[in-house]
């Protein structure tokens, strides 16, 4: 809370200590650029947050994303994600350098609530070709996220375009999912979207 000179939160030397972390709350860290410092190593495989169940980030104006892709793939216990008042936030999960697969797969079996508020630069969950699965999602809230242009689309539509040699569209949906079904069972709220 109010850590104005902090540029990153977790260094690679702390990677082994994160296995028991259950709740992460970051607030008013204006200089924070990365939650996970990926400059010290090209491989983030050491970062395992397998018990993390709640992430709340508020008023971190320099933060552009929350998780590297390798960390996001390990968040099987995550149940709540709330990000608000981060002026430069462009995506929730960032693509990593190194060998790329055709597409990334993200599964969040226990996420029940996601809230995004006052994120004027937010465009997508993950800017690369991906598929995500949210079987327990009950609450999804977007408020003042004006750059999110398309909410969700079927992965197969984008995969077919990619196979045919088309570039990944700049107007990518926030979520790419396997099949368009009812994503949110109880509460879906979009306010001041533009």
One Martini backbone bead per residue (centre of mass of N, CA, C, O) as a GRO file, in nm:
protein
  194
    1UNK     BB    1   0.093   0.038   0.025
    2UNK     BB    2   0.222   0.311  -0.084
    3UNK     BB    3   0.467   0.230  -0.318
    4UNK     BB    4   0.622   0.459  -0.514
    5UNK     BB    5   0.917   0.297  -0.590
    6UNK     BB    6   0.794   0.041  -0.693
    7UNK     BB    7   0.848  -0.170  -0.988
    8UNK     BB    8   0.851  -0.459  -0.845
    9UNK     BB    9   0.752  -0.738  -0.653
   10UNK     BB   10   0.871  -1.006  -0.795
   11UNK     BB   11   1.142  -1.193  -0.787
   12UNK     BB   12   1.323  -1.470  -0.873
   13UNK     BB   13   1.421  -1.519  -0.570
   14UNK     BB   14   1.099  -1.557  -0.475
   15UNK     BB   15   0.959  -1.793  -0.626
   16UNK     BB   16   0.955  -2.026  -0.397
   17UNK     BB   17   0.762  -1.843  -0.192
   18UNK     BB   18   0.468  -1.847  -0.361
   19UNK     BB   19   0.309  -2.121  -0.305
   20UNK     BB   20   0.138  -1.996  -0.036
   21UNK     BB   21  -0.004  -1.781  -0.178
   22UNK     BB   22  -0.349  -1.641  -0.153
   23UNK     BB   23  -0.314  -1.317  -0.131
   24UNK     BB   24  -0.340  -1.021  -0.351
   25UNK     BB   25  -0.263  -0.675  -0.261
   26UNK     BB   26  -0.261  -0.376  -0.460
   27UNK     BB   27  -0.185  -0.026  -0.360
   28UNK     BB   28  -0.067   0.270  -0.461
   29UNK     BB   29   0.161   0.194  -0.703
   30UNK     BB   30   0.278   0.412  -0.930
   31UNK     BB   31   0.563   0.255  -1.033
   32UNK     BB   32   0.442  -0.004  -1.110
   33UNK     BB   33   0.521  -0.241  -1.383
   34UNK     BB   34   0.558  -0.524  -1.224
   35UNK     BB   35   0.489  -0.808  -1.053
   36UNK     BB   36   0.684  -0.976  -1.240
   37UNK     BB   37   1.019  -1.016  -1.278
   38UNK     BB   38   1.152  -1.064  -1.619
   39UNK     BB   39   1.454  -0.945  -1.644
   40UNK     BB   40   1.629  -1.176  -1.483
   41UNK     BB   41   1.456  -1.377  -1.671
   42UNK     BB   42   1.332  -1.578  -1.934
   43UNK     BB   43   1.225  -1.774  -1.715
   44UNK     BB   44   0.904  -1.825  -1.528
   45UNK     BB   45   0.873  -2.121  -1.408
   46UNK     BB   46   0.934  -2.055  -1.097
   47UNK     BB   47   0.654  -1.925  -1.094
   48UNK     BB   48   0.438  -2.030  -0.827
   49UNK     BB   49   0.066  -1.984  -0.764
   50UNK     BB   50  -0.128  -2.237  -0.671
   51UNK     BB   51  -0.287  -2.074  -0.407
   52UNK     BB   52  -0.408  -1.846  -0.550
   53UNK     BB   53  -0.743  -1.671  -0.492
   54UNK     BB   54  -0.663  -1.349  -0.472
   55UNK     BB   55  -0.694  -1.041  -0.677
   56UNK     BB   56  -0.595  -0.696  -0.601
   57UNK     BB   57  -0.601  -0.390  -0.799
   58UNK     BB   58  -0.505  -0.041  -0.711
   59UNK     BB   59  -0.365   0.233  -0.826
   60UNK     BB   60  -0.154   0.146  -1.088
   61UNK     BB   61  -0.043   0.350  -1.338
   62UNK     BB   62   0.216   0.163  -1.465
   63UNK     BB   63   0.042  -0.083  -1.515
   64UNK     BB   64  -0.012  -0.322  -1.796
   65UNK     BB   65  -0.012  -0.591  -1.617
   66UNK     BB   66  -0.029  -0.895  -1.420
   67UNK     BB   67   0.047  -1.159  -1.600
   68UNK     BB   68   0.220  -1.403  -1.701
   69UNK     BB   69   0.145  -1.678  -1.876
   70UNK     BB   70   0.282  -1.894  -1.687
   71UNK     BB   71   0.126  -1.803  -1.433
   72UNK     BB   72  -0.172  -1.819  -1.533
   73UNK     BB   73  -0.164  -2.138  -1.579
   74UNK     BB   74  -0.138  -2.179  -1.238
   75UNK     BB   75  -0.444  -2.059  -1.152
   76UNK     BB   76  -0.651  -2.292  -1.013
   77UNK     BB   77  -0.751  -2.118  -0.735
   78UNK     BB   78  -0.874  -1.887  -0.859
   79UNK     BB   79  -1.170  -1.663  -0.774
   80UNK     BB   80  -1.048  -1.356  -0.772
   81UNK     BB   81  -1.070  -1.054  -0.989
   82UNK     BB   82  -0.939  -0.716  -0.930
   83UNK     BB   83  -0.934  -0.418  -1.142
   84UNK     BB   84  -0.832  -0.071  -1.069
   85UNK     BB   85  -0.712   0.231  -1.154
   86UNK     BB   86  -0.531   0.165  -1.437
   87UNK     BB   87  -0.425   0.364  -1.692
   88UNK     BB   88  -0.218   0.133  -1.855
   89UNK     BB   89  -0.394  -0.105  -1.881
   90UNK     BB   90  -0.413  -0.363  -2.149
   91UNK     BB   91  -0.368  -0.641  -1.989
   92UNK     BB   92  -0.365  -0.926  -1.795
   93UNK     BB   93  -0.200  -1.102  -1.999
   94UNK     BB   94   0.133  -1.166  -2.095
   95UNK     BB   95   0.349  -1.210  -2.330
   96UNK     BB   96   0.623  -1.409  -2.396
   97UNK     BB   97   0.929  -1.473  -2.449
   98UNK     BB   98   1.002  -1.690  -2.704
   99UNK     BB   99   0.870  -1.969  -2.773
  100UNK     BB  100   0.587  -2.021  -2.975
  101UNK     BB  101   0.278  -2.101  -2.993
  102UNK     BB  102  -0.005  -2.099  -3.165
  103UNK     BB  103  -0.149  -2.118  -2.876
  104UNK     BB  104  -0.315  -2.034  -2.582
  105UNK     BB  105  -0.403  -2.185  -2.261
  106UNK     BB  106  -0.678  -2.103  -2.033
  107UNK     BB  107  -0.760  -2.211  -1.692
  108UNK     BB  108  -1.046  -2.122  -1.461
  109UNK     BB  109  -1.223  -2.319  -1.247
  110UNK     BB  110  -1.273  -2.093  -0.981
  111UNK     BB  111  -1.379  -1.848  -1.114
  112UNK     BB  112  -1.645  -1.611  -1.004
  113UNK     BB  113  -1.484  -1.319  -1.010
  114UNK     BB  114  -1.488  -1.018  -1.227
  115UNK     BB  115  -1.327  -0.688  -1.208
  116UNK     BB  116  -1.348  -0.386  -1.415
  117UNK     BB  117  -1.214  -0.052  -1.336
  118UNK     BB  118  -1.089   0.207  -1.477
  119UNK     BB  119  -0.961   0.097  -1.786
  120UNK     BB  120  -0.886   0.275  -2.064
  121UNK     BB  121  -0.660   0.054  -2.206
  122UNK     BB  122  -0.824  -0.191  -2.211
  123UNK     BB  123  -0.855  -0.482  -2.450
  124UNK     BB  124  -0.744  -0.761  -2.311
  125UNK     BB  125  -0.659  -1.049  -2.167
  126UNK     BB  126  -0.504  -1.148  -2.442
  127UNK     BB  127  -0.326  -1.052  -2.736
  128UNK     BB  128  -0.320  -1.332  -2.822
  129UNK     BB  129  -0.366  -1.636  -2.921
  130UNK     BB  130  -0.659  -1.786  -2.757
  131UNK     BB  131  -0.792  -1.987  -2.483
  132UNK     BB  132  -1.074  -1.983  -2.255
  133UNK     BB  133  -1.180  -2.097  -1.917
  134UNK     BB  134  -1.509  -2.036  -1.717
  135UNK     BB  135  -1.712  -2.240  -1.537
  136UNK     BB  136  -1.762  -2.039  -1.253
  137UNK     BB  137  -1.870  -1.781  -1.365
  138UNK     BB  138  -2.084  -1.510  -1.215
  139UNK     BB  139  -1.900  -1.241  -1.217
  140UNK     BB  140  -1.909  -0.961  -1.456
  141UNK     BB  141  -1.724  -0.645  -1.459
  142UNK     BB  142  -1.762  -0.339  -1.646
  143UNK     BB  143  -1.594  -0.015  -1.596
  144UNK     BB  144  -1.448   0.200  -1.782
  145UNK     BB  145  -1.370   0.017  -2.076
  146UNK     BB  146  -1.333   0.162  -2.385
  147UNK     BB  147  -1.132  -0.059  -2.553
  148UNK     BB  148  -1.351  -0.263  -2.538
  149UNK     BB  149  -1.513  -0.395  -2.831
  150UNK     BB  150  -1.508  -0.710  -2.778
  151UNK     BB  151  -1.600  -0.954  -2.574
  152UNK     BB  152  -1.674  -1.233  -2.747
  153UNK     BB  153  -1.530  -1.534  -2.904
  154UNK     BB  154  -1.464  -1.779  -3.111
  155UNK     BB  155  -1.176  -1.941  -3.164
  156UNK     BB  156  -1.220  -2.073  -3.448
  157UNK     BB  157  -1.235  -1.808  -3.611
  158UNK     BB  158  -0.939  -1.720  -3.552
  159UNK     BB  159  -0.792  -1.980  -3.634
  160UNK     BB  160  -0.876  -1.983  -3.931
  161UNK     BB  161  -0.742  -1.715  -4.006
  162UNK     BB  162  -0.456  -1.797  -3.919
  163UNK     BB  163  -0.427  -2.046  -4.114
  164UNK     BB  164  -0.476  -1.846  -4.374
  165UNK     BB  165  -0.268  -1.589  -4.295
  166UNK     BB  166  -0.394  -1.405  -4.111
  167UNK     BB  167  -0.387  -1.166  -3.909
  168UNK     BB  168  -0.425  -1.058  -3.609
  169UNK     BB  169  -0.657  -0.876  -3.497
  170UNK     BB  170  -0.689  -0.566  -3.345
  171UNK     BB  171  -1.000  -0.648  -3.283
  172UNK     BB  172  -0.997  -0.809  -3.015
  173UNK     BB  173  -1.129  -0.992  -2.797
  174UNK     BB  174  -1.126  -1.034  -2.470
  175UNK     BB  175  -1.244  -1.321  -2.537
  176UNK     BB  176  -1.147  -1.660  -2.600
  177UNK     BB  177  -1.357  -1.931  -2.687
  178UNK     BB  178  -1.466  -2.237  -2.772
  179UNK     BB  179  -1.774  -2.168  -2.689
  180UNK     BB  180  -2.068  -2.012  -2.721
  181UNK     BB  181  -2.187  -1.931  -2.407
  182UNK     BB  182  -2.283  -1.895  -2.099
  183UNK     BB  183  -2.067  -1.720  -1.896
  184UNK     BB  184  -2.286  -1.581  -1.705
  185UNK     BB  185  -2.519  -1.663  -1.465
  186UNK     BB  186  -2.594  -1.390  -1.273
  187UNK     BB  187  -2.366  -1.151  -1.351
  188UNK     BB  188  -2.386  -0.870  -1.582
  189UNK     BB  189  -2.177  -0.572  -1.622
  190UNK     BB  190  -2.213  -0.266  -1.815
  191UNK     BB  191  -2.043   0.043  -1.760
  192UNK     BB  192  -1.926   0.287  -1.923
  193UNK     BB  193  -1.774   0.159  -2.172
  194UNK     BB  194  -1.700   0.442  -2.330
   0.00000   0.00000   0.00000
